[in-house]
Amino acid sequence: MTDSILADQTVDVALGAADVAAAARNRNGLTYKGFGVLSGNATSALLMDYKAEHPDAYWTLVRTLFAGERPLMNTVKIEMGNDRNNSTGPNVATMRDRDEYPAVRREPGFQLAADARRYQPGVHVSILRWHAPTWVRDNDDVYRWYKNTILAAYREYGVMVDSVNPDVNERTADLDWIAEFADRVHHDTDGFLGNGPDDPNAGFRSDLERDLFRAIKVITSDEETTGTFAGDVLANPRYLKAMDVAAYHYSVEDDPHGNFKRLADEVDKEIWNSEAQAVFSNSADRPNNTMDNGLGERTGTRIGGIGGPLEMANTLIKGFVESRRTAAIYQPAIGSCYEHMEYASKELISARDPWSGWMYYDAGCAALEHFTRFANLGWEPAKNGVSRETPVSTRPIWRAIPQASGCEVGGNNPVSGARHGEPSYLTLVAPDGSDFSTVIVNDSSYVKTYRIAVDPALPASGKPLTIWRTAAADPGQPYDENWRKPVAIAPADENGTVEIAVEPWTMVTATTLDSAVVDPATGRLEPKPEYAYTIPRTPENSRPVLGSAAGHGADPANGVLYADDFNYADEPQVDVYKFDELVKEDYLTSRGGESGATPRYTTDTNGAFEVVPDDARGHALRQQIDWTHAGNAWIEGDPRTAIGDMRWTNYRVSVDVRFEPYAGRAPYALVGAREMGGNKFTTDICGVDFKIRADGVWLLRNFGNEVRRGHLEDLRKRAAEAGVRPFAPGSGEWNTLTLEVDGTTATVFINGAKITTWSDANLQSAGRVNLGTSFDHVRFSNLRVERLAAPGGTPASPYYTQLIDDMHMTSWDDGSPILTFAGNWTHDNGQGMFTYMRTISRTETAESGFSIAFEGTGLHLFGPSDGRAVLDVYVDGHLALPVAPVNPTNGSLRCEFRLEGLEPGRHEVEFRTATSAPFALDAIGVLA
């Protein structure tokens, strides 16, 4: 079939009464559960900072996700971690030793699940382990870790876990262990496993606690690709009885024998996409792409195309059609860690800057609302089971109807074969047939026609369909102006059939629900209040830099970009939702308490940096994981934590360091600067870092490569020359490490004595602060990040006021120009995780250029470069830098060109390629 014939084909959707009646009898396999948040691999690291620093933004997030009878999300899945990297970073271990009482308060996932109950008492909570702490050696230990953590979370927050996968994330199913675990849970009489007969925590505290625990559902197996276990489960009654939910990741396909469809259709088991892909890059800027439209033309794909919200929706539809997936959990739904780390730009909601309260809600949220707002999703109450808390919805749960759903889109992960008008639609129906909604996705440049015929025997027959559409903004509009908006009411003909034209690069929901009315004053179709689009809009220029305003650890009047003594004595109490009420907790208590609390504004990438009591300093930051507790990791590396703003440029970072007593090899401490991520091996991602061992041996490094080295005698000599206290080797003494980055030069001081300096024309130009250690206990105190002084001149800019992605060509407020490109360029989505926002702009033609108007003193250009390109640079209409060379770089967020030293104020700058050498632009930093 040719592309044009496929595109012109009308797609017939038939909703039959017998199919609806059959689906209504199915309580688990065809009930459409909905969507969830996965809290894992450090992607929730900054959520507690939002909660404490900007509670309005935090609670708006929770309300947006979980409020209402038709919520956007109804599940929180928590990955049980071991303080080691499991991609972006680690998840905290709730029990670092066998006899530790589970520290559930320092796990942001449990807090998120508890807080979700403020708006949705029936939120579903699920857990899965990602490796295990080192004390966990066998299944008895696994069960102890799981059970004690589950009961501790229930006792702390009043949240009982609903479902558990006792196996390891993305591993082949161990079905015998699954069956054994299910048997243990369902018949448990021991309750909490205490430390001896006098432990007051031991046992079950109430019959309700026992009954809720015994009612936990069991999941298998969270495999990474098409599930391998469905046939074995169907063939073995023991496995079939034990397993409540069959789950696997990313793949939408069934196994070769159709066993997952059989599990859902014939034996009524739930099938989940338990780790789903969200959007890859930013839908607000996505319409500026020039990707192939499927016809060999570089005209772009609007909000469609690879990694976009339409592809995400197609994955849901194909997942149900191919393998009966009726739930999807997004990893991550919320990106609340520092950006440009492993698996960057892969989220529905970005929450990167807790000091400002900034958040961005992507069109992926609108895509999910096409399913959630026009159907009742969730779980049917269990028959003869334990009565859990209030269900998500009091209305009957709608069924997905296989016979009225279809998907011919090609691809698996990603589901991207949709460019020729391949049909893709999913029909959700009330179990009594009174209402239905059909979600249709058109990820192509063709207009597609759908004809929906409803069986006259169904009560929904003859009802008009309200058409809700998500599309890109038109010129001059805010970016989300056309996200999930009602556009038409289509009446049924005398046969109960409705015909719908679906425009290119859009998705629609056609629903019988009475969801919109014509406004008599304007003649426009307007949503009824229950269906109004309420996802927050993010204004242009709403991400102030940490240090540009006072508060939240910053004191710009005194040149302090950020400071933290880790005591938090003046921090206000934090609202936490526990046992169906909002309570106030002390700042450190809410983040873990005295045994180890999460510090402010940190994202760990390995290890565990926590606030603990300190005899000399009140509290200090301590790296908690030693070699005994350093378990398995996804990506090996030494303990590191990132702090602060990626836009910091020229600054001084200082911190006090103390080594705890150690045996054997000397531990080390590290302070790093100008870290913008860009590599999964996070031990060596700083533009410059200073690493010193307790015996005085030190290294200055550039992205892990040694550029200077020395030893204890050097330190003593430098201290004597400066007349200051020398470095105190060994344990028990505090030393102050200071690292300055000024332009292309780095300088190190210890206790005020200058130790070494190093310059490089290609030195990384901006980035966060890092602290690091070996797998030893090392303490930090008095972290301070300051502007540099200006001896005899104007100081270098301390930060970028903006870091602008190459695809951010128009304002989010009104579509006015931000970046203007001229000449022959390609603007591509779908790039790798270490390309900023997964977008890149490229040219191989002379006289191709781009221009920008800004307030500031200069610009830095970022992008991958082989160093061959040269640019003509025009500043305020004059050729300022003719034939200026571009620096070679080894990554996307690496500085390839510097324009500095402009007078403060407004400027218009144009960059033009002077030759046909390849040039790529990933981002632009605007210097303050």
Short mmCIF file of N, CA and C in Angstrom, two decimals, residues 493-625:
data_model
loop_
_atom_site.label_atom_id
_atom_site.label_comp_id
_atom_site.label_asym_id
_atom_site.label_seq_id
_atom_site.Cartn_x
_atom_site.Cartn_y
_atom_site.Cartn_z
N ASP A 493 -24.84 10.70 13.11
CA ASP A 493 -25.86 10.62 12.06
C ASP A 493 -26.96 9.64 12.47
N GLU A 494 -27.89 9.40 11.56
CA GLU A 494 -29.04 8.56 11.91
C GLU A 494 -28.64 7.13 12.24
N ASN A 495 -27.42 6.73 11.85
CA ASN A 495 -26.94 5.38 12.15
C ASN A 495 -26.09 5.32 13.42
N GLY A 496 -25.99 6.46 14.11
CA GLY A 496 -25.16 6.50 15.31
C GLY A 496 -23.68 6.61 15.02
N THR A 497 -23.33 7.10 13.83
CA THR A 497 -21.93 7.19 13.41
C THR A 497 -21.47 8.65 13.40
N VAL A 498 -20.24 8.86 13.84
CA VAL A 498 -19.64 10.20 13.84
C VAL A 498 -18.34 10.13 13.04
N GLU A 499 -18.15 11.10 12.15
CA GLU A 499 -16.92 11.17 11.36
C GLU A 499 -16.08 12.35 11.85
N ILE A 500 -14.77 12.10 12.03
CA ILE A 500 -13.86 13.10 12.61
C ILE A 500 -12.64 13.22 11.71
N ALA A 501 -12.26 14.45 11.38
CA ALA A 501 -11.01 14.72 10.68
C ALA A 501 -9.97 15.13 11.71
N VAL A 502 -8.86 14.40 11.75
CA VAL A 502 -7.80 14.66 12.72
C VAL A 502 -6.64 15.33 11.98
N GLU A 503 -6.30 16.54 12.39
CA GLU A 503 -5.30 17.33 11.69
C GLU A 503 -3.89 16.76 11.90
N PRO A 504 -2.95 17.12 11.01
CA PRO A 504 -1.57 16.65 11.17
C PRO A 504 -0.97 17.07 12.51
N TRP A 505 -0.10 16.20 13.05
CA TRP A 505 0.69 16.47 14.24
C TRP A 505 -0.20 16.87 15.42
N THR A 506 -1.30 16.15 15.60
CA THR A 506 -2.21 16.43 16.72
C THR A 506 -2.67 15.12 17.33
N MET A 507 -3.26 15.22 18.51
CA MET A 507 -4.03 14.11 19.06
C MET A 507 -5.36 14.66 19.53
N VAL A 508 -6.38 13.83 19.50
CA VAL A 508 -7.70 14.25 19.92
C VAL A 508 -8.31 13.19 20.83
N THR A 509 -9.25 13.62 21.65
CA THR A 509 -10.16 12.72 22.34
C THR A 509 -11.57 13.07 21.90
N ALA A 510 -12.28 12.08 21.39
CA ALA A 510 -13.68 12.24 21.03
C ALA A 510 -14.50 11.57 22.12
N THR A 511 -15.30 12.35 22.85
CA THR A 511 -15.97 11.82 24.03
C THR A 511 -17.46 12.16 24.04
N THR A 512 -18.25 11.23 24.56
CA THR A 512 -19.69 11.50 24.76
C THR A 512 -19.95 12.29 26.03
N LEU A 513 -18.94 12.45 26.88
CA LEU A 513 -19.14 13.20 28.12
C LEU A 513 -19.50 14.64 27.80
N ASP A 514 -20.43 15.17 28.56
CA ASP A 514 -20.90 16.54 28.35
C ASP A 514 -19.86 17.49 28.94
N SER A 515 -18.84 17.80 28.15
CA SER A 515 -17.63 18.41 28.68
C SER A 515 -17.37 19.83 28.22
N ALA A 516 -18.12 20.36 27.24
CA ALA A 516 -17.87 21.71 26.74
C ALA A 516 -19.18 22.31 26.23
N VAL A 517 -19.22 23.64 26.23
CA VAL A 517 -20.40 24.37 25.75
C VAL A 517 -19.94 25.56 24.91
N VAL A 518 -20.84 26.04 24.07
CA VAL A 518 -20.55 27.22 23.28
C VAL A 518 -20.80 28.46 24.13
N ASP A 519 -19.78 29.32 24.21
CA ASP A 519 -19.92 30.58 24.93
C ASP A 519 -20.75 31.53 24.06
N PRO A 520 -21.96 31.95 24.50
CA PRO A 520 -22.80 32.79 23.65
C PRO A 520 -22.17 34.15 23.35
N ALA A 521 -21.28 34.61 24.21
CA ALA A 521 -20.67 35.92 23.99
C ALA A 521 -19.62 35.89 22.89
N THR A 522 -18.90 34.80 22.79
CA THR A 522 -17.79 34.73 21.82
C THR A 522 -18.05 33.76 20.68
N GLY A 523 -18.98 32.84 20.88
CA GLY A 523 -19.21 31.82 19.88
C GLY A 523 -18.20 30.70 19.92
N ARG A 524 -17.26 30.77 20.87
CA ARG A 524 -16.23 29.74 20.97
C ARG A 524 -16.68 28.61 21.89
N LEU A 525 -16.12 27.43 21.62
CA LEU A 525 -16.38 26.29 22.49
C LEU A 525 -15.50 26.41 23.73
N GLU A 526 -16.11 26.32 24.90
CA GLU A 526 -15.38 26.48 26.15
C GLU A 526 -15.59 25.24 27.02
N PRO A 527 -14.57 24.84 27.77
CA PRO A 527 -14.72 23.66 28.63
C PRO A 527 -15.63 23.94 29.81
N LYS A 528 -16.39 22.94 30.22
CA LYS A 528 -17.09 23.03 31.49
C LYS A 528 -16.05 22.94 32.61
N PRO A 529 -16.36 23.51 33.79
CA PRO A 529 -15.34 23.62 34.84
C PRO A 529 -14.63 22.32 35.17
N GLU A 530 -15.36 21.22 35.19
CA GLU A 530 -14.74 19.93 35.55
C GLU A 530 -13.68 19.50 34.55
N TYR A 531 -13.74 20.04 33.34
CA TYR A 531 -12.85 19.59 32.27
C TYR A 531 -11.84 20.67 31.86
N ALA A 532 -11.81 21.78 32.57
CA ALA A 532 -10.92 22.89 32.19
C ALA A 532 -9.46 22.46 32.27
N TYR A 533 -8.68 23.03 31.37
CA TYR A 533 -7.23 22.76 31.36
C TYR A 533 -6.58 23.62 32.44
N THR A 534 -5.98 22.98 33.43
CA THR A 534 -5.45 23.70 34.60
C THR A 534 -3.97 23.46 34.82
N ILE A 535 -3.30 22.78 33.91
CA ILE A 535 -1.86 22.55 34.09
C ILE A 535 -1.14 23.89 34.02
N PRO A 536 -0.28 24.21 34.99
CA PRO A 536 0.34 25.54 35.05
C PRO A 536 1.19 25.85 33.81
N ARG A 537 1.15 27.11 33.43
CA ARG A 537 1.99 27.63 32.35
C ARG A 537 3.25 28.24 32.95
N THR A 538 4.39 28.01 32.31
CA THR A 538 5.66 28.55 32.79
C THR A 538 6.02 29.81 32.02
N PRO A 539 6.17 30.94 32.69
CA PRO A 539 6.48 32.19 31.97
C PRO A 539 7.91 32.19 31.43
N GLU A 540 8.12 33.00 30.41
CA GLU A 540 9.47 33.27 29.89
C GLU A 540 10.30 33.94 30.99
N ASN A 541 11.60 33.65 31.01
CA ASN A 541 12.54 34.30 31.94
C ASN A 541 12.12 34.14 33.40
N SER A 542 11.73 32.93 33.77
CA SER A 542 11.26 32.70 35.15
C SER A 542 12.21 31.80 35.94
N ARG A 543 13.48 31.72 35.49
CA ARG A 543 14.46 30.89 36.18
C ARG A 543 15.62 31.75 36.70
N PRO A 544 15.42 32.54 37.74
CA PRO A 544 16.53 33.35 38.25
C PRO A 544 17.67 32.48 38.76
N VAL A 545 18.88 32.99 38.60
CA VAL A 545 20.08 32.25 39.01
C VAL A 545 20.20 32.27 40.53
N LEU A 546 20.65 31.16 41.11
CA LEU A 546 20.95 31.12 42.53
C LEU A 546 22.11 32.08 42.80
N GLY A 547 21.84 33.09 43.63
CA GLY A 547 22.84 34.11 43.92
C GLY A 547 22.52 35.46 43.32
N SER A 548 21.50 35.51 42.46
CA SER A 548 21.12 36.79 41.87
C SER A 548 20.14 37.56 42.75
N ALA A 549 19.59 36.91 43.75
CA ALA A 549 18.68 37.55 44.70
C ALA A 549 18.97 37.00 46.09
N ALA A 550 18.64 37.79 47.11
CA ALA A 550 18.92 37.39 48.48
C ALA A 550 18.00 36.26 48.92
N GLY A 551 18.47 35.51 49.89
CA GLY A 551 17.70 34.41 50.46
C GLY A 551 18.11 33.08 49.89
N HIS A 552 17.60 32.02 50.49
CA HIS A 552 17.87 30.65 50.04
C HIS A 552 19.37 30.38 49.99
N GLY A 553 20.10 30.89 51.00
CA GLY A 553 21.53 30.65 51.09
C GLY A 553 22.38 31.66 50.35
N ALA A 554 21.78 32.65 49.68
CA ALA A 554 22.52 33.63 48.91
C ALA A 554 22.49 35.00 49.58
N ASP A 555 23.55 35.77 49.38
CA ASP A 555 23.66 37.14 49.90
C ASP A 555 24.39 37.98 48.86
N PRO A 556 23.71 38.34 47.76
CA PRO A 556 24.40 39.02 46.67
C PRO A 556 24.98 40.36 47.07
N ALA A 557 24.41 41.05 48.06
CA ALA A 557 24.97 42.34 48.48
C ALA A 557 26.39 42.19 49.01
N ASN A 558 26.71 41.03 49.54
CA ASN A 558 28.06 40.76 50.05
C ASN A 558 28.83 39.79 49.16
N GLY A 559 28.36 39.63 47.94
CA GLY A 559 29.10 38.82 46.98
C GLY A 559 28.96 37.32 47.16
N VAL A 560 27.97 36.89 47.95
CA VAL A 560 27.82 35.46 48.22
C VAL A 560 26.74 34.89 47.30
N LEU A 561 27.16 33.98 46.42
CA LEU A 561 26.20 33.29 45.55
C LEU A 561 25.44 32.22 46.33
N TYR A 562 26.12 31.56 47.25
CA TYR A 562 25.47 30.53 48.05
C TYR A 562 26.36 30.20 49.25
N ALA A 563 25.72 29.92 50.38
CA ALA A 563 26.45 29.50 51.58
C ALA A 563 25.59 28.51 52.35
N ASP A 564 26.24 27.53 52.97
CA ASP A 564 25.53 26.51 53.74
C ASP A 564 26.43 26.01 54.85
N ASP A 565 26.00 26.22 56.10
CA ASP A 565 26.76 25.67 57.23
C ASP A 565 26.18 24.34 57.69
N PHE A 566 25.11 23.88 57.04
CA PHE A 566 24.47 22.59 57.27
C PHE A 566 23.80 22.49 58.65
N ASN A 567 23.54 23.65 59.27
CA ASN A 567 22.82 23.65 60.55
C ASN A 567 21.35 23.98 60.37
N TYR A 568 21.02 24.88 59.46
CA TYR A 568 19.63 25.22 59.13
C TYR A 568 18.84 25.67 60.36
N ALA A 569 19.53 26.40 61.25
CA ALA A 569 18.89 26.79 62.50
C ALA A 569 17.72 27.73 62.29
N ASP A 570 17.78 28.55 61.25
CA ASP A 570 16.73 29.55 61.04
C ASP A 570 15.68 29.12 60.02
N GLU A 571 15.76 27.89 59.55
CA GLU A 571 14.79 27.45 58.55
C GLU A 571 13.42 27.23 59.18
N PRO A 572 12.36 27.65 58.53
CA PRO A 572 11.01 27.43 59.09
C PRO A 572 10.65 25.95 59.06
N GLN A 573 9.63 25.61 59.82
CA GLN A 573 9.13 24.25 59.81
C GLN A 573 8.51 23.92 58.45
N VAL A 574 8.40 22.64 58.18
CA VAL A 574 7.96 22.15 56.87
C VAL A 574 6.63 21.42 57.04
N ASP A 575 5.70 21.68 56.11
CA ASP A 575 4.42 20.97 56.11
C ASP A 575 4.59 19.57 55.53
N VAL A 576 4.15 18.56 56.26
CA VAL A 576 4.20 17.16 55.83
C VAL A 576 2.81 16.56 56.05
N TYR A 577 2.34 15.78 55.10
CA TYR A 577 1.02 15.17 55.22
C TYR A 577 1.16 13.78 55.81
N LYS A 578 0.57 13.59 56.99
CA LYS A 578 0.65 12.31 57.69
C LYS A 578 -0.71 11.96 58.28
N PHE A 579 -1.11 10.72 58.08
CA PHE A 579 -2.34 10.22 58.70
C PHE A 579 -3.50 11.19 58.47
N ASP A 580 -3.63 11.61 57.22
CA ASP A 580 -4.77 12.40 56.76
C ASP A 580 -4.82 13.81 57.37
N GLU A 581 -3.69 14.35 57.75
CA GLU A 581 -3.65 15.75 58.17
C GLU A 581 -2.28 16.33 57.90
N LEU A 582 -2.28 17.66 57.72
CA LEU A 582 -1.05 18.39 57.47
C LEU A 582 -0.43 18.76 58.81
N VAL A 583 0.81 18.32 59.02
CA VAL A 583 1.50 18.63 60.28
C VAL A 583 2.80 19.36 59.96
N LYS A 584 3.32 20.06 60.94
CA LYS A 584 4.58 20.79 60.77
C LYS A 584 5.70 20.03 61.46
N GLU A 585 6.83 19.94 60.75
CA GLU A 585 8.00 19.27 61.30
C GLU A 585 9.21 20.18 61.22
N ASP A 586 10.13 20.01 62.15
CA ASP A 586 11.42 20.68 62.09
C ASP A 586 12.09 20.37 60.75
N TYR A 587 12.83 21.34 60.24
CA TYR A 587 13.45 21.24 58.91
C TYR A 587 14.25 19.95 58.76
N LEU A 588 15.20 19.69 59.66
CA LEU A 588 16.04 18.50 59.54
C LEU A 588 15.26 17.22 59.83
N THR A 589 14.31 17.28 60.77
CA THR A 589 13.49 16.10 61.05
C THR A 589 12.73 15.67 59.81
N SER A 590 12.19 16.63 59.08
CA SER A 590 11.40 16.31 57.89
C SER A 590 12.24 15.69 56.79
N ARG A 591 13.55 15.84 56.87
CA ARG A 591 14.44 15.37 55.81
C ARG A 591 15.27 14.16 56.23
N GLY A 592 14.93 13.55 57.38
CA GLY A 592 15.63 12.35 57.79
C GLY A 592 15.98 12.30 59.25
N GLY A 593 16.18 13.44 59.89
CA GLY A 593 16.48 13.44 61.31
C GLY A 593 17.97 13.34 61.60
N GLU A 594 18.28 13.13 62.87
CA GLU A 594 19.67 13.20 63.34
C GLU A 594 20.56 12.07 62.83
N SER A 595 19.98 10.96 62.41
CA SER A 595 20.83 9.87 61.91
C SER A 595 21.34 10.14 60.50
N GLY A 596 20.80 11.15 59.85
CA GLY A 596 21.25 11.49 58.50
C GLY A 596 20.13 12.15 57.73
N ALA A 597 20.23 13.47 57.54
CA ALA A 597 19.20 14.22 56.85
C ALA A 597 19.71 14.69 55.50
N THR A 598 18.80 14.83 54.55
CA THR A 598 19.16 15.29 53.22
C THR A 598 19.52 16.78 53.27
N PRO A 599 20.71 17.17 52.82
CA PRO A 599 21.08 18.59 52.83
C PRO A 599 20.36 19.35 51.73
N ARG A 600 20.39 20.66 51.85
CA ARG A 600 19.72 21.52 50.88
C ARG A 600 20.48 21.54 49.54
N TYR A 601 19.70 21.53 48.45
CA TYR A 601 20.20 21.80 47.09
C TYR A 601 21.29 20.83 46.64
N THR A 602 21.18 19.57 47.00
CA THR A 602 22.19 18.60 46.57
C THR A 602 21.55 17.50 45.73
N THR A 603 22.28 17.05 44.72
CA THR A 603 21.93 15.85 43.97
C THR A 603 23.13 14.91 44.02
N ASP A 604 23.00 13.82 44.77
CA ASP A 604 24.07 12.83 44.81
C ASP A 604 24.10 12.05 43.50
N THR A 605 25.29 11.67 43.06
CA THR A 605 25.41 10.78 41.91
C THR A 605 26.02 9.44 42.29
N ASN A 606 26.60 9.36 43.47
CA ASN A 606 27.05 8.12 44.08
C ASN A 606 27.29 8.42 45.55
N GLY A 607 27.07 7.42 46.41
CA GLY A 607 27.25 7.64 47.83
C GLY A 607 26.06 8.35 48.45
N ALA A 608 26.24 8.80 49.70
CA ALA A 608 25.16 9.45 50.45
C ALA A 608 25.74 10.58 51.28
N PHE A 609 25.46 11.80 50.86
CA PHE A 609 25.92 13.00 51.57
C PHE A 609 24.76 13.49 52.42
N GLU A 610 24.91 13.39 53.76
CA GLU A 610 23.81 13.69 54.66
C GLU A 610 24.29 14.56 55.81
N VAL A 611 23.35 15.27 56.41
CA VAL A 611 23.63 16.15 57.54
C VAL A 611 23.53 15.34 58.83
N VAL A 612 24.59 15.41 59.65
CA VAL A 612 24.63 14.67 60.92
C VAL A 612 25.08 15.63 62.03
N PRO A 613 24.80 15.30 63.29
CA PRO A 613 25.32 16.12 64.39
C PRO A 613 26.84 16.13 64.41
N ASP A 614 27.41 17.25 64.82
CA ASP A 614 28.86 17.38 64.91
C ASP A 614 29.20 18.16 66.17
N ASP A 615 30.11 17.61 66.98
CA ASP A 615 30.42 18.22 68.27
C ASP A 615 30.96 19.63 68.12
N ALA A 616 31.77 19.88 67.09
CA ALA A 616 32.40 21.18 66.94
C ALA A 616 31.54 22.17 66.17
N ARG A 617 30.78 21.70 65.18
CA ARG A 617 30.08 22.61 64.27
C ARG A 617 28.55 22.60 64.43
N GLY A 618 28.06 21.83 65.36
CA GLY A 618 26.60 21.68 65.49
C GLY A 618 26.08 20.59 64.58
N HIS A 619 26.19 20.83 63.29
CA HIS A 619 25.93 19.82 62.28
C HIS A 619 26.98 19.94 61.18
N ALA A 620 27.18 18.87 60.48
CA ALA A 620 28.11 18.88 59.34
C ALA A 620 27.54 17.96 58.26
N LEU A 621 28.06 18.16 57.08
CA LEU A 621 27.73 17.26 55.96
C LEU A 621 28.69 16.09 56.00
N ARG A 622 28.16 14.88 55.99
CA ARG A 622 28.99 13.68 56.09
C ARG A 622 28.70 12.75 54.93
N GLN A 623 29.74 12.21 54.32
CA GLN A 623 29.55 11.15 53.34
C GLN A 623 29.45 9.85 54.13
N GLN A 624 28.29 9.19 54.03
CA GLN A 624 27.93 8.13 54.96
C GLN A 624 28.39 6.73 54.53
N ILE A 625 28.75 6.53 53.29
CA ILE A 625 28.95 5.18 52.78
C ILE A 625 30.44 4.85 52.74
#
